[in-house]
Amino acid sequence: MTAISNILVVKSPIDKAIVLFGPTAVGKTGLTEELFSKGFEIINADSVQVYRYLDIASAKPEKELVEKIPHHCVDIRFPWEQYTSGDFCIDAERLIKEINSRGNIPLITGGTAYYFRQLVYGPSLTPPSSPITREKVQREIDEKGMDWAYETLENIDRVSASRIGRSDRYRLSRALEVYRDTGRPLSSFPVSDTLRSDIDFILIGLVRPKKELEERIRLRVDIMFRSGAEEEIKKLLTLGADSSWPGMQGIGYKEWLDALESGEYSISTVKKEIVRNSVKYAKRQMTFFNSFESVKWFDPRDVDSIRGYLEERGVSLL
C-alpha cells in the first residue's frame, strides 16, 4: 500500500478512476467536498461548466472548492466553441493517466450522461461529423426551428428522439447529420454495453426521493437568481451570445434566449421554465444512468456506506 496524504490506495496494474454521477441538484458537490478533499483531482463532466463566462447558471464550483481540490475541464472553451463528448473522452483519458502518475485518484463527476457513457463504455461506431452537413443542418434549424428538428428526427429515428430533449440543439443536430451522411439512424450504430477493461472505473450513482429532488432543484434555481443569473445573461448578450452558441444550449441559459426571442420575457416566466426544464432533465438523466451496468447506487447522505464501498474497491479514506 502507498500512503498519500489522508488516503490509502491499493496499487492496481491499471489506472483507477472514480466516476460519481446523478441527476442535477442531487448533492454531488457536497459529497465531493466531504469525502474527496485530499488525494483526489476532479475531472469535470458537465457540458456547460467547460465554458468560460457561464458560471452562475451552470453551478460552477466555488473558488474555495477549486482551491481545495484541483479541477480539470472547467473553463476550457469559449461558449461559441463546440466541445463534444469525443473531445471530453480525449481530455479525460489523458488526465486519468496524468493524475494516477501523480499518485492521486481522478474523480470524474458531473451530470452529462453522454460524457460518462462514451468514456466508461467506449465510443459508438458513428462516423465523424461532416462540417458541410453540420452547416446545412444548422442553417435549416435556424430557418425552421427546433420543433421542426425534433419532429424530423422522430420520423427518421424515433429511438434517438426519445433519448434527446426537444430543446437539445446540439444532439438533435448531430442525429440529423448522421442520418444525412449515412442514410442510417443514429440509434442503429452499436454502442458497447461492457465496461472498458483498460481503466479500473468505480461507478457510484447518487439518488434521492423524487419530491425531495424537485425541492432541491427549486432551491438551486432560487439561489441562482439571487446570485445574479440575470446579470450574467446581460453580460453574455453584450458579448454577442445567441442560440447558435453551443454553450447557450444549457438549462439556465437557453430559457433566457427563448423568452427574449418570443417577446414573453419576464423574470418569473424564465424562472419557472428553468425549474420545469431542470426537473424534466433530471428524469432523463436517471433514465440514462439506470442503463449503466456495474453502478452502485447511494443516497448522498449515506457517507459511511459510500466509504465502505470504496474500501471494498481498493480505496480507503482515512
PDB file of C-alpha atoms in Angstrom:
ATOM      1  CA  MET A   1       0.000   0.000   0.000  1.00  0.00           C
ATOM      2  CA  THR A   2       1.080   3.536  -0.720  1.00  0.00           C
ATOM      3  CA  ALA A   3       0.095   6.306   1.705  1.00  0.00           C
ATOM      4  CA  ILE A   4      -0.866   9.640   0.100  1.00  0.00           C
ATOM      5  CA  SER A   5      -1.941  12.454   2.457  1.00  0.00           C
ATOM      6  CA  ASN A   6      -5.102  11.087   4.101  1.00  0.00           C
ATOM      7  CA  ILE A   7      -5.822   8.397   1.514  1.00  0.00           C
ATOM      8  CA  LEU A   8      -4.574   4.856   1.106  1.00  0.00           C
ATOM      9  CA  VAL A   9      -4.605   3.404  -2.379  1.00  0.00           C
ATOM     10  CA  VAL A  10      -4.172  -0.274  -3.163  1.00  0.00           C
ATOM     11  CA  LYS A  11      -1.904  -0.349  -6.203  1.00  0.00           C
ATOM     12  CA  SER A  12      -3.565  -1.620  -9.359  1.00  0.00           C
ATOM     13  CA  PRO A  13      -1.832  -2.727 -12.567  1.00  0.00           C
ATOM     14  CA  ILE A  14      -4.120  -0.323 -14.467  1.00  0.00           C
ATOM     15  CA  ASP A  15      -5.160   3.264 -13.845  1.00  0.00           C
ATOM     16  CA  LYS A  16      -8.020   3.809 -11.438  1.00  0.00           C
ATOM     17  CA  ALA A  17     -10.821   6.381 -11.652  1.00  0.00           C
ATOM     18  CA  ILE A  18     -13.911   7.030  -9.545  1.00  0.00           C
ATOM     19  CA  VAL A  19     -16.987   8.039 -11.533  1.00  0.00           C
ATOM     20  CA  LEU A  20     -19.582   9.948  -9.495  1.00  0.00           C
ATOM     21  CA  PHE A  21     -22.850  10.888 -11.160  1.00  0.00           C
ATOM     22  CA  GLY A  22     -26.502  11.568 -10.512  1.00  0.00           C
ATOM     23  CA  PRO A  23     -29.277  13.958 -11.521  1.00  0.00           C
ATOM     24  CA  THR A  24     -28.957  17.705 -11.211  1.00  0.00           C
ATOM     25  CA  ALA A  25     -29.117  19.008  -7.604  1.00  0.00           C
ATOM     26  CA  VAL A  26     -28.770  15.524  -6.069  1.00  0.00           C
ATOM     27  CA  GLY A  27     -25.779  16.583  -3.950  1.00  0.00           C
ATOM     28  CA  LYS A  28     -22.639  15.636  -5.870  1.00  0.00           C
ATOM     29  CA  THR A  29     -20.709  18.745  -4.849  1.00  0.00           C
ATOM     30  CA  GLY A  30     -21.425  18.371  -1.144  1.00  0.00           C
ATOM     31  CA  LEU A  31     -20.350  14.736  -1.142  1.00  0.00           C
ATOM     32  CA  THR A  32     -17.236  15.587  -3.146  1.00  0.00           C
ATOM     33  CA  GLU A  33     -16.145  18.145  -0.569  1.00  0.00           C
ATOM     34  CA  GLU A  34     -16.841  15.781   2.326  1.00  0.00           C
ATOM     35  CA  LEU A  35     -15.162  12.624   1.008  1.00  0.00           C
ATOM     36  CA  PHE A  36     -12.711  13.578  -1.726  1.00  0.00           C
ATOM     37  CA  SER A  37     -10.883  16.670  -0.495  1.00  0.00           C
ATOM     38  CA  LYS A  38      -7.397  15.138  -0.300  1.00  0.00           C
ATOM     39  CA  GLY A  39      -5.626  12.765  -2.646  1.00  0.00           C
ATOM     40  CA  PHE A  40      -8.087  13.369  -5.474  1.00  0.00           C
ATOM     41  CA  GLU A  41      -8.306  15.562  -8.558  1.00  0.00           C
ATOM     42  CA  ILE A  42     -11.621  16.316 -10.236  1.00  0.00           C
ATOM     43  CA  ILE A  43     -12.325  15.866 -13.935  1.00  0.00           C
ATOM     44  CA  ASN A  44     -15.446  17.881 -14.665  1.00  0.00           C
ATOM     45  CA  ALA A  45     -18.098  16.018 -16.669  1.00  0.00           C
ATOM     46  CA  ASP A  46     -20.595  18.857 -17.021  1.00  0.00           C
ATOM     47  CA  SER A  47     -21.067  20.052 -20.600  1.00  0.00           C
ATOM     48  CA  VAL A  48     -21.811  23.655 -19.567  1.00  0.00           C
ATOM     49  CA  GLN A  49     -19.089  24.139 -16.965  1.00  0.00           C
ATOM     50  CA  VAL A  50     -16.473  23.594 -19.668  1.00  0.00           C
ATOM     51  CA  TYR A  51     -17.340  27.082 -20.962  1.00  0.00           C
ATOM     52  CA  ARG A  52     -15.860  30.361 -19.802  1.00  0.00           C
ATOM     53  CA  TYR A  53     -18.265  33.083 -18.608  1.00  0.00           C
ATOM     54  CA  LEU A  54     -21.026  30.543 -17.852  1.00  0.00           C
ATOM     55  CA  ASP A  55     -20.625  30.492 -14.084  1.00  0.00           C
ATOM     56  CA  ILE A  56     -23.816  31.072 -12.114  1.00  0.00           C
ATOM     57  CA  ALA A  57     -26.491  29.136 -14.005  1.00  0.00           C
ATOM     58  CA  SER A  58     -24.077  26.238 -14.581  1.00  0.00           C
ATOM     59  CA  ALA A  59     -23.463  25.966 -10.810  1.00  0.00           C
ATOM     60  CA  LYS A  60     -19.744  26.088 -11.449  1.00  0.00           C
ATOM     61  CA  PRO A  61     -17.660  25.091  -8.368  1.00  0.00           C
ATOM     62  CA  GLU A  62     -16.903  27.853  -5.898  1.00  0.00           C
ATOM     63  CA  LYS A  63     -13.385  29.275  -5.723  1.00  0.00           C
ATOM     64  CA  GLU A  64     -12.849  27.728  -2.268  1.00  0.00           C
ATOM     65  CA  LEU A  65     -13.575  24.226  -3.569  1.00  0.00           C
ATOM     66  CA  VAL A  66     -11.305  24.674  -6.594  1.00  0.00           C
ATOM     67  CA  GLU A  67      -8.504  25.799  -4.284  1.00  0.00           C
ATOM     68  CA  LYS A  68      -9.069  22.761  -2.062  1.00  0.00           C
ATOM     69  CA  ILE A  69      -9.367  20.128  -4.831  1.00  0.00           C
ATOM     70  CA  PRO A  70      -7.682  20.539  -8.244  1.00  0.00           C
ATOM     71  CA  HIS A  71     -10.282  20.770 -11.045  1.00  0.00           C
ATOM     72  CA  HIS A  72      -9.837  19.940 -14.724  1.00  0.00           C
ATOM     73  CA  CYS A  73     -12.052  20.517 -17.782  1.00  0.00           C
ATOM     74  CA  VAL A  74     -13.552  23.727 -16.370  1.00  0.00           C
ATOM     75  CA  ASP A  75     -13.339  26.996 -18.358  1.00  0.00           C
ATOM     76  CA  ILE A  76     -11.529  25.351 -21.272  1.00  0.00           C
ATOM     77  CA  ARG A  77     -13.695  26.646 -24.144  1.00  0.00           C
ATOM     78  CA  PHE A  78     -15.376  29.863 -25.184  1.00  0.00           C
ATOM     79  CA  PRO A  79     -19.170  29.477 -25.249  1.00  0.00           C
ATOM     80  CA  TRP A  80     -19.291  29.854 -29.042  1.00  0.00           C
ATOM     81  CA  GLU A  81     -16.977  26.846 -29.499  1.00  0.00           C
ATOM     82  CA  GLN A  82     -18.019  23.208 -29.783  1.00  0.00           C
ATOM     83  CA  TYR A  83     -16.953  20.709 -27.130  1.00  0.00           C
ATOM     84  CA  THR A  84     -18.178  17.217 -27.904  1.00  0.00           C
ATOM     85  CA  SER A  85     -18.338  14.005 -25.919  1.00  0.00           C
ATOM     86  CA  GLY A  86     -15.437  12.825 -28.067  1.00  0.00           C
ATOM     87  CA  ASP A  87     -13.406  15.874 -27.023  1.00  0.00           C
ATOM     88  CA  PHE A  88     -14.228  15.113 -23.404  1.00  0.00           C
ATOM     89  CA  CYS A  89     -13.071  11.497 -23.695  1.00  0.00           C
ATOM     90  CA  ILE A  90      -9.745  12.530 -25.234  1.00  0.00           C
ATOM     91  CA  ASP A  91      -9.156  15.014 -22.404  1.00  0.00           C
ATOM     92  CA  ALA A  92     -10.381  12.661 -19.670  1.00  0.00           C
ATOM     93  CA  GLU A  93      -8.245   9.713 -20.779  1.00  0.00           C
ATOM     94  CA  ARG A  94      -5.136  11.891 -20.814  1.00  0.00           C
ATOM     95  CA  LEU A  95      -5.975  13.339 -17.393  1.00  0.00           C
ATOM     96  CA  ILE A  96      -6.676   9.919 -15.859  1.00  0.00           C
ATOM     97  CA  LYS A  97      -3.136   8.839 -16.722  1.00  0.00           C
ATOM     98  CA  GLU A  98      -1.578  12.104 -15.539  1.00  0.00           C
ATOM     99  CA  ILE A  99      -3.462  12.142 -12.223  1.00  0.00           C
ATOM    100  CA  ASN A 100      -2.640   8.495 -11.470  1.00  0.00           C
ATOM    101  CA  SER A 101       1.015   9.190 -12.266  1.00  0.00           C
ATOM    102  CA  ARG A 102       0.992  11.899  -9.576  1.00  0.00           C
ATOM    103  CA  GLY A 103      -0.197   9.375  -7.011  1.00  0.00           C
ATOM    104  CA  ASN A 104      -3.716  10.820  -6.855  1.00  0.00           C
ATOM    105  CA  ILE A 105      -7.047   9.385  -7.955  1.00  0.00           C
ATOM    106  CA  PRO A 106      -9.207  11.077 -10.587  1.00  0.00           C
ATOM    107  CA  LEU A 107     -12.803  11.759  -9.560  1.00  0.00           C
ATOM    108  CA  ILE A 108     -14.923  12.192 -12.682  1.00  0.00           C
ATOM    109  CA  THR A 109     -18.115  13.947 -11.669  1.00  0.00           C
ATOM    110  CA  GLY A 110     -20.937  15.902 -13.266  1.00  0.00           C
ATOM    111  CA  GLY A 111     -24.284  15.299 -14.911  1.00  0.00           C
ATOM    112  CA  THR A 112     -23.701  14.918 -18.663  1.00  0.00           C
ATOM    113  CA  ALA A 113     -24.657  11.308 -19.236  1.00  0.00           C
ATOM    114  CA  TYR A 114     -23.237  11.100 -22.765  1.00  0.00           C
ATOM    115  CA  TYR A 115     -19.793  12.031 -21.458  1.00  0.00           C
ATOM    116  CA  PHE A 116     -19.876   9.191 -18.939  1.00  0.00           C
ATOM    117  CA  ARG A 117     -21.329   6.673 -21.356  1.00  0.00           C
ATOM    118  CA  GLN A 118     -18.702   7.201 -24.014  1.00  0.00           C
ATOM    119  CA  LEU A 119     -15.833   7.309 -21.521  1.00  0.00           C
ATOM    120  CA  VAL A 120     -16.597   4.181 -19.491  1.00  0.00           C
ATOM    121  CA  TYR A 121     -18.007   2.022 -22.302  1.00  0.00           C
ATOM    122  CA  GLY A 122     -16.044   3.367 -25.251  1.00  0.00           C
ATOM    123  CA  PRO A 123     -17.357   5.271 -28.280  1.00  0.00           C
ATOM    124  CA  SER A 124     -20.059   4.051 -30.633  1.00  0.00           C
ATOM    125  CA  LEU A 125     -19.130   3.413 -34.236  1.00  0.00           C
ATOM    126  CA  THR A 126     -20.825   6.554 -35.582  1.00  0.00           C
ATOM    127  CA  PRO A 127     -18.886   8.369 -38.300  1.00  0.00           C
ATOM    128  CA  PRO A 128     -17.157  11.686 -37.595  1.00  0.00           C
ATOM    129  CA  SER A 129     -19.223  14.807 -38.181  1.00  0.00           C
ATOM    130  CA  SER A 130     -19.084  16.430 -41.621  1.00  0.00           C
ATOM    131  CA  PRO A 131     -18.589  20.217 -41.380  1.00  0.00           C
ATOM    132  CA  ILE A 132     -20.566  20.742 -44.600  1.00  0.00           C
ATOM    133  CA  THR A 133     -23.533  18.684 -43.419  1.00  0.00           C
ATOM    134  CA  ARG A 134     -23.389  20.315 -39.991  1.00  0.00           C
ATOM    135  CA  GLU A 135     -23.577  23.772 -41.530  1.00  0.00           C
ATOM    136  CA  LYS A 136     -26.558  22.788 -43.692  1.00  0.00           C
ATOM    137  CA  VAL A 137     -28.447  21.277 -40.750  1.00  0.00           C
ATOM    138  CA  GLN A 138     -27.699  24.272 -38.533  1.00  0.00           C
ATOM    139  CA  ARG A 139     -28.996  26.609 -41.229  1.00  0.00           C
ATOM    140  CA  GLU A 140     -32.206  24.585 -41.545  1.00  0.00           C
ATOM    141  CA  ILE A 141     -32.745  24.651 -37.786  1.00  0.00           C
ATOM    142  CA  ASP A 142     -32.255  28.422 -37.801  1.00  0.00           C
ATOM    143  CA  GLU A 143     -34.839  28.771 -40.549  1.00  0.00           C
ATOM    144  CA  LYS A 144     -37.412  26.178 -39.469  1.00  0.00           C
ATOM    145  CA  GLY A 145     -36.984  25.974 -35.701  1.00  0.00           C
ATOM    146  CA  MET A 146     -36.287  23.378 -33.032  1.00  0.00           C
ATOM    147  CA  ASP A 147     -39.768  21.848 -33.227  1.00  0.00           C
ATOM    148  CA  TRP A 148     -39.135  21.057 -36.891  1.00  0.00           C
ATOM    149  CA  ALA A 149     -35.782  19.457 -35.999  1.00  0.00           C
ATOM    150  CA  TYR A 150     -37.320  17.275 -33.283  1.00  0.00           C
ATOM    151  CA  GLU A 151     -40.292  16.184 -35.401  1.00  0.00           C
ATOM    152  CA  THR A 152     -37.980  15.396 -38.321  1.00  0.00           C
ATOM    153  CA  LEU A 153     -35.843  13.227 -36.063  1.00  0.00           C
ATOM    154  CA  GLU A 154     -38.941  11.462 -34.696  1.00  0.00           C
ATOM    155  CA  ASN A 155     -39.867  10.497 -38.246  1.00  0.00           C
ATOM    156  CA  ILE A 156     -36.457   9.033 -39.108  1.00  0.00           C
ATOM    157  CA  ASP A 157     -35.146   7.838 -35.720  1.00  0.00           C
ATOM    158  CA  ARG A 158     -37.782   7.536 -33.005  1.00  0.00           C
ATOM    159  CA  VAL A 159     -35.351   5.796 -30.650  1.00  0.00           C
ATOM    160  CA  SER A 160     -32.858   8.661 -30.682  1.00  0.00           C
ATOM    161  CA  ALA A 161     -35.666  11.231 -30.425  1.00  0.00           C
ATOM    162  CA  SER A 162     -36.880   9.548 -27.233  1.00  0.00           C
ATOM    163  CA  ARG A 163     -33.404   9.951 -25.716  1.00  0.00           C
ATOM    164  CA  ILE A 164     -32.846  13.569 -26.727  1.00  0.00           C
ATOM    165  CA  GLY A 165     -34.578  16.593 -25.232  1.00  0.00           C
ATOM    166  CA  ARG A 166     -36.688  18.668 -27.595  1.00  0.00           C
ATOM    167  CA  SER A 167     -34.532  21.726 -26.815  1.00  0.00           C
ATOM    168  CA  ASP A 168     -31.151  19.948 -27.102  1.00  0.00           C
ATOM    169  CA  ARG A 169     -29.956  21.607 -30.291  1.00  0.00           C
ATOM    170  CA  TYR A 170     -26.515  20.020 -30.352  1.00  0.00           C
ATOM    171  CA  ARG A 171     -27.701  16.396 -30.104  1.00  0.00           C
ATOM    172  CA  LEU A 172     -30.693  16.917 -32.384  1.00  0.00           C
ATOM    173  CA  SER A 173     -28.384  18.408 -34.987  1.00  0.00           C
ATOM    174  CA  ARG A 174     -25.870  15.579 -34.567  1.00  0.00           C
ATOM    175  CA  ALA A 175     -28.551  12.900 -35.052  1.00  0.00           C
ATOM    176  CA  LEU A 176     -29.831  14.617 -38.203  1.00  0.00           C
ATOM    177  CA  GLU A 177     -26.270  14.990 -39.517  1.00  0.00           C
ATOM    178  CA  VAL A 178     -25.592  11.264 -39.080  1.00  0.00           C
ATOM    179  CA  TYR A 179     -28.750  10.358 -40.980  1.00  0.00           C
ATOM    180  CA  ARG A 180     -27.950  12.782 -43.790  1.00  0.00           C
ATOM    181  CA  ASP A 181     -24.370  11.462 -44.134  1.00  0.00           C
ATOM    182  CA  THR A 182     -25.048   7.735 -43.792  1.00  0.00           C
ATOM    183  CA  GLY A 183     -28.726   7.125 -44.513  1.00  0.00           C
ATOM    184  CA  ARG A 184     -28.877   5.288 -41.168  1.00  0.00           C
ATOM    185  CA  PRO A 185     -30.464   6.342 -37.855  1.00  0.00           C
ATOM    186  CA  LEU A 186     -28.010   7.292 -35.130  1.00  0.00           C
ATOM    187  CA  SER A 187     -29.560   4.614 -32.906  1.00  0.00           C
ATOM    188  CA  SER A 188     -28.595   1.918 -35.396  1.00  0.00           C
ATOM    189  CA  PHE A 189     -24.893   2.318 -34.669  1.00  0.00           C
ATOM    190  CA  PRO A 190     -23.779  -0.156 -31.985  1.00  0.00           C
ATOM    191  CA  VAL A 191     -22.744   1.055 -28.542  1.00  0.00           C
ATOM    192  CA  SER A 192     -20.803  -1.174 -26.182  1.00  0.00           C
ATOM    193  CA  ASP A 193     -22.611  -2.349 -23.051  1.00  0.00           C
ATOM    194  CA  THR A 194     -19.426  -3.662 -21.418  1.00  0.00           C
ATOM    195  CA  LEU A 195     -17.181  -1.555 -19.222  1.00  0.00           C
ATOM    196  CA  ARG A 196     -13.726  -0.878 -20.593  1.00  0.00           C
ATOM    197  CA  SER A 197     -11.036  -3.090 -19.123  1.00  0.00           C
ATOM    198  CA  ASP A 198      -8.068  -0.755 -19.597  1.00  0.00           C
ATOM    199  CA  ILE A 199      -9.163   1.537 -16.739  1.00  0.00           C
ATOM    200  CA  ASP A 200     -10.459   0.442 -13.332  1.00  0.00           C
ATOM    201  CA  PHE A 201     -13.661   2.501 -13.212  1.00  0.00           C
ATOM    202  CA  ILE A 202     -15.543   2.627  -9.905  1.00  0.00           C
ATOM    203  CA  LEU A 203     -19.077   3.794 -10.709  1.00  0.00           C
ATOM    204  CA  ILE A 204     -21.058   5.500  -7.922  1.00  0.00           C
ATOM    205  CA  GLY A 205     -24.559   6.822  -8.574  1.00  0.00           C
ATOM    206  CA  LEU A 206     -26.410   9.218  -6.275  1.00  0.00           C
ATOM    207  CA  VAL A 207     -30.186   9.236  -5.920  1.00  0.00           C
ATOM    208  CA  ARG A 208     -32.817  10.939  -3.764  1.00  0.00           C
ATOM    209  CA  PRO A 209     -36.611  10.596  -3.479  1.00  0.00           C
ATOM    210  CA  LYS A 210     -38.409  12.359  -6.342  1.00  0.00           C
ATOM    211  CA  LYS A 211     -40.171  15.043  -4.281  1.00  0.00           C
ATOM    212  CA  GLU A 212     -37.021  15.842  -2.346  1.00  0.00           C
ATOM    213  CA  LEU A 213     -35.007  16.189  -5.542  1.00  0.00           C
ATOM    214  CA  GLU A 214     -37.592  18.521  -7.081  1.00  0.00           C
ATOM    215  CA  GLU A 215     -37.496  20.730  -3.992  1.00  0.00           C
ATOM    216  CA  ARG A 216     -33.702  20.862  -4.169  1.00  0.00           C
ATOM    217  CA  ILE A 217     -33.954  21.884  -7.828  1.00  0.00           C
ATOM    218  CA  ARG A 218     -36.317  24.744  -6.928  1.00  0.00           C
ATOM    219  CA  LEU A 219     -33.950  25.838  -4.170  1.00  0.00           C
ATOM    220  CA  ARG A 220     -30.969  25.746  -6.531  1.00  0.00           C
ATOM    221  CA  VAL A 221     -32.801  27.925  -9.051  1.00  0.00           C
ATOM    222  CA  ASP A 222     -33.723  30.389  -6.289  1.00  0.00           C
ATOM    223  CA  ILE A 223     -30.056  30.631  -5.310  1.00  0.00           C
ATOM    224  CA  MET A 224     -29.095  31.045  -8.969  1.00  0.00           C
ATOM    225  CA  PHE A 225     -31.339  34.087  -9.332  1.00  0.00           C
ATOM    226  CA  ARG A 226     -30.242  35.613  -6.031  1.00  0.00           C
ATOM    227  CA  SER A 227     -26.617  35.148  -7.104  1.00  0.00           C
ATOM    228  CA  GLY A 228     -27.029  37.239 -10.247  1.00  0.00           C
ATOM    229  CA  ALA A 229     -28.255  34.973 -13.051  1.00  0.00           C
ATOM    230  CA  GLU A 230     -29.908  37.883 -14.880  1.00  0.00           C
ATOM    231  CA  GLU A 231     -26.742  39.986 -14.725  1.00  0.00           C
ATOM    232  CA  GLU A 232     -24.744  37.045 -16.087  1.00  0.00           C
ATOM    233  CA  ILE A 233     -27.074  36.769 -19.072  1.00  0.00           C
ATOM    234  CA  LYS A 234     -26.840  40.500 -19.770  1.00  0.00           C
ATOM    235  CA  LYS A 235     -23.040  40.273 -19.856  1.00  0.00           C
ATOM    236  CA  LEU A 236     -23.230  37.320 -22.259  1.00  0.00           C
ATOM    237  CA  LEU A 237     -25.590  39.232 -24.539  1.00  0.00           C
ATOM    238  CA  THR A 238     -23.103  42.097 -24.723  1.00  0.00           C
ATOM    239  CA  LEU A 239     -20.576  39.523 -25.995  1.00  0.00           C
ATOM    240  CA  GLY A 240     -22.992  38.588 -28.766  1.00  0.00           C
ATOM    241  CA  ALA A 241     -24.488  35.454 -27.248  1.00  0.00           C
ATOM    242  CA  ASP A 242     -27.308  33.853 -29.222  1.00  0.00           C
ATOM    243  CA  SER A 243     -28.862  30.426 -29.765  1.00  0.00           C
ATOM    244  CA  SER A 244     -26.107  29.404 -32.190  1.00  0.00           C
ATOM    245  CA  TRP A 245     -23.569  29.283 -29.354  1.00  0.00           C
ATOM    246  CA  PRO A 246     -23.209  25.687 -28.061  1.00  0.00           C
ATOM    247  CA  GLY A 247     -22.729  26.980 -24.519  1.00  0.00           C
ATOM    248  CA  MET A 248     -26.083  28.754 -24.595  1.00  0.00           C
ATOM    249  CA  GLN A 249     -27.979  25.495 -25.105  1.00  0.00           C
ATOM    250  CA  GLY A 250     -27.621  24.567 -21.447  1.00  0.00           C
ATOM    251  CA  ILE A 251     -30.515  24.801 -18.989  1.00  0.00           C
ATOM    252  CA  GLY A 252     -30.325  28.118 -17.192  1.00  0.00           C
ATOM    253  CA  TYR A 253     -29.181  29.911 -20.348  1.00  0.00           C
ATOM    254  CA  LYS A 254     -31.434  28.757 -23.169  1.00  0.00           C
ATOM    255  CA  GLU A 255     -34.595  29.835 -21.332  1.00  0.00           C
ATOM    256  CA  TRP A 256     -33.465  33.474 -21.334  1.00  0.00           C
ATOM    257  CA  LEU A 257     -32.841  33.440 -25.080  1.00  0.00           C
ATOM    258  CA  ASP A 258     -36.165  31.712 -25.759  1.00  0.00           C
ATOM    259  CA  ALA A 259     -38.002  34.327 -23.704  1.00  0.00           C
ATOM    260  CA  LEU A 260     -36.270  37.205 -25.482  1.00  0.00           C
ATOM    261  CA  GLU A 261     -36.948  35.706 -28.917  1.00  0.00           C
ATOM    262  CA  SER A 262     -40.618  35.051 -28.134  1.00  0.00           C
ATOM    263  CA  GLY A 263     -41.194  38.518 -26.682  1.00  0.00           C
ATOM    264  CA  GLU A 264     -42.572  36.976 -23.473  1.00  0.00           C
ATOM    265  CA  TYR A 265     -39.617  37.933 -21.321  1.00  0.00           C
ATOM    266  CA  SER A 266     -40.158  38.197 -17.573  1.00  0.00           C
ATOM    267  CA  ILE A 267     -38.106  37.022 -14.616  1.00  0.00           C
ATOM    268  CA  SER A 268     -40.919  34.872 -13.242  1.00  0.00           C
ATOM    269  CA  THR A 269     -41.520  33.182 -16.610  1.00  0.00           C
ATOM    270  CA  VAL A 270     -37.847  32.406 -17.121  1.00  0.00           C
ATOM    271  CA  LYS A 271     -37.512  31.092 -13.582  1.00  0.00           C
ATOM    272  CA  LYS A 272     -40.487  28.746 -13.969  1.00  0.00           C
ATOM    273  CA  GLU A 273     -39.107  27.450 -17.261  1.00  0.00           C
ATOM    274  CA  ILE A 274     -35.702  26.747 -15.737  1.00  0.00           C
ATOM    275  CA  VAL A 275     -37.290  24.795 -12.880  1.00  0.00           C
ATOM    276  CA  ARG A 276     -39.559  22.879 -15.254  1.00  0.00           C
ATOM    277  CA  ASN A 277     -36.748  22.013 -17.659  1.00  0.00           C
ATOM    278  CA  SER A 278     -34.411  21.049 -14.801  1.00  0.00           C
ATOM    279  CA  VAL A 279     -36.980  18.613 -13.381  1.00  0.00           C
ATOM    280  CA  LYS A 280     -37.514  17.064 -16.820  1.00  0.00           C
ATOM    281  CA  TYR A 281     -33.756  16.874 -17.351  1.00  0.00           C
ATOM    282  CA  ALA A 282     -33.264  15.099 -14.013  1.00  0.00           C
ATOM    283  CA  LYS A 283     -35.752  12.433 -15.108  1.00  0.00           C
ATOM    284  CA  ARG A 284     -33.911  11.918 -18.394  1.00  0.00           C
ATOM    285  CA  GLN A 285     -30.600  11.730 -16.555  1.00  0.00           C
ATOM    286  CA  MET A 286     -31.879   8.979 -14.265  1.00  0.00           C
ATOM    287  CA  THR A 287     -33.289   7.010 -17.195  1.00  0.00           C
ATOM    288  CA  PHE A 288     -29.911   7.172 -18.916  1.00  0.00           C
ATOM    289  CA  PHE A 289     -27.838   6.458 -15.809  1.00  0.00           C
ATOM    290  CA  ASN A 290     -30.036   3.473 -14.913  1.00  0.00           C
ATOM    291  CA  SER A 291     -28.966   1.842 -18.172  1.00  0.00           C
ATOM    292  CA  PHE A 292     -25.368   1.677 -16.926  1.00  0.00           C
ATOM    293  CA  GLU A 293     -24.138  -1.633 -15.579  1.00  0.00           C
ATOM    294  CA  SER A 294     -21.905  -2.043 -12.527  1.00  0.00           C
ATOM    295  CA  VAL A 295     -23.215   1.118 -10.823  1.00  0.00           C
ATOM    296  CA  LYS A 296     -23.560   1.147  -7.052  1.00  0.00           C
ATOM    297  CA  TRP A 297     -26.378   3.496  -6.002  1.00  0.00           C
ATOM    298  CA  PHE A 298     -26.423   5.507  -2.773  1.00  0.00           C
ATOM    299  CA  ASP A 299     -28.298   8.287  -1.058  1.00  0.00           C
ATOM    300  CA  PRO A 300     -25.634  11.052  -0.872  1.00  0.00           C
ATOM    301  CA  ARG A 301     -26.218  11.323   2.891  1.00  0.00           C
ATOM    302  CA  ASP A 302     -25.162   7.709   3.404  1.00  0.00           C
ATOM    303  CA  VAL A 303     -21.484   8.639   3.576  1.00  0.00           C
ATOM    304  CA  ASP A 304     -20.463   5.615   5.630  1.00  0.00           C
ATOM    305  CA  SER A 305     -21.838   3.182   3.047  1.00  0.00           C
ATOM    306  CA  ILE A 306     -20.082   5.028   0.239  1.00  0.00           C
ATOM    307  CA  ARG A 307     -16.860   4.948   2.209  1.00  0.00           C
ATOM    308  CA  GLY A 308     -17.278   1.228   2.809  1.00  0.00           C
ATOM    309  CA  TYR A 309     -17.891   0.539  -0.870  1.00  0.00           C
ATOM    310  CA  LEU A 310     -14.755   2.426  -1.826  1.00  0.00           C
ATOM    311  CA  GLU A 311     -12.774   0.331   0.662  1.00  0.00           C
ATOM    312  CA  GLU A 312     -14.170  -2.827  -0.998  1.00  0.00           C
ATOM    313  CA  ARG A 313     -12.884  -1.485  -4.322  1.00  0.00           C
ATOM    314  CA  GLY A 314      -9.410  -0.779  -3.001  1.00  0.00           C
ATOM    315  CA  VAL A 315      -9.702   2.880  -1.990  1.00  0.00           C
ATOM    316  CA  SER A 316      -9.576   3.606   1.738  1.00  0.00           C
ATOM    317  CA  LEU A 317     -10.267   7.124   3.013  1.00  0.00           C
ATOM    318  CA  LEU A 318      -8.754   7.771   6.444  1.00  0.00           C
TER     319      LEU A 318
END
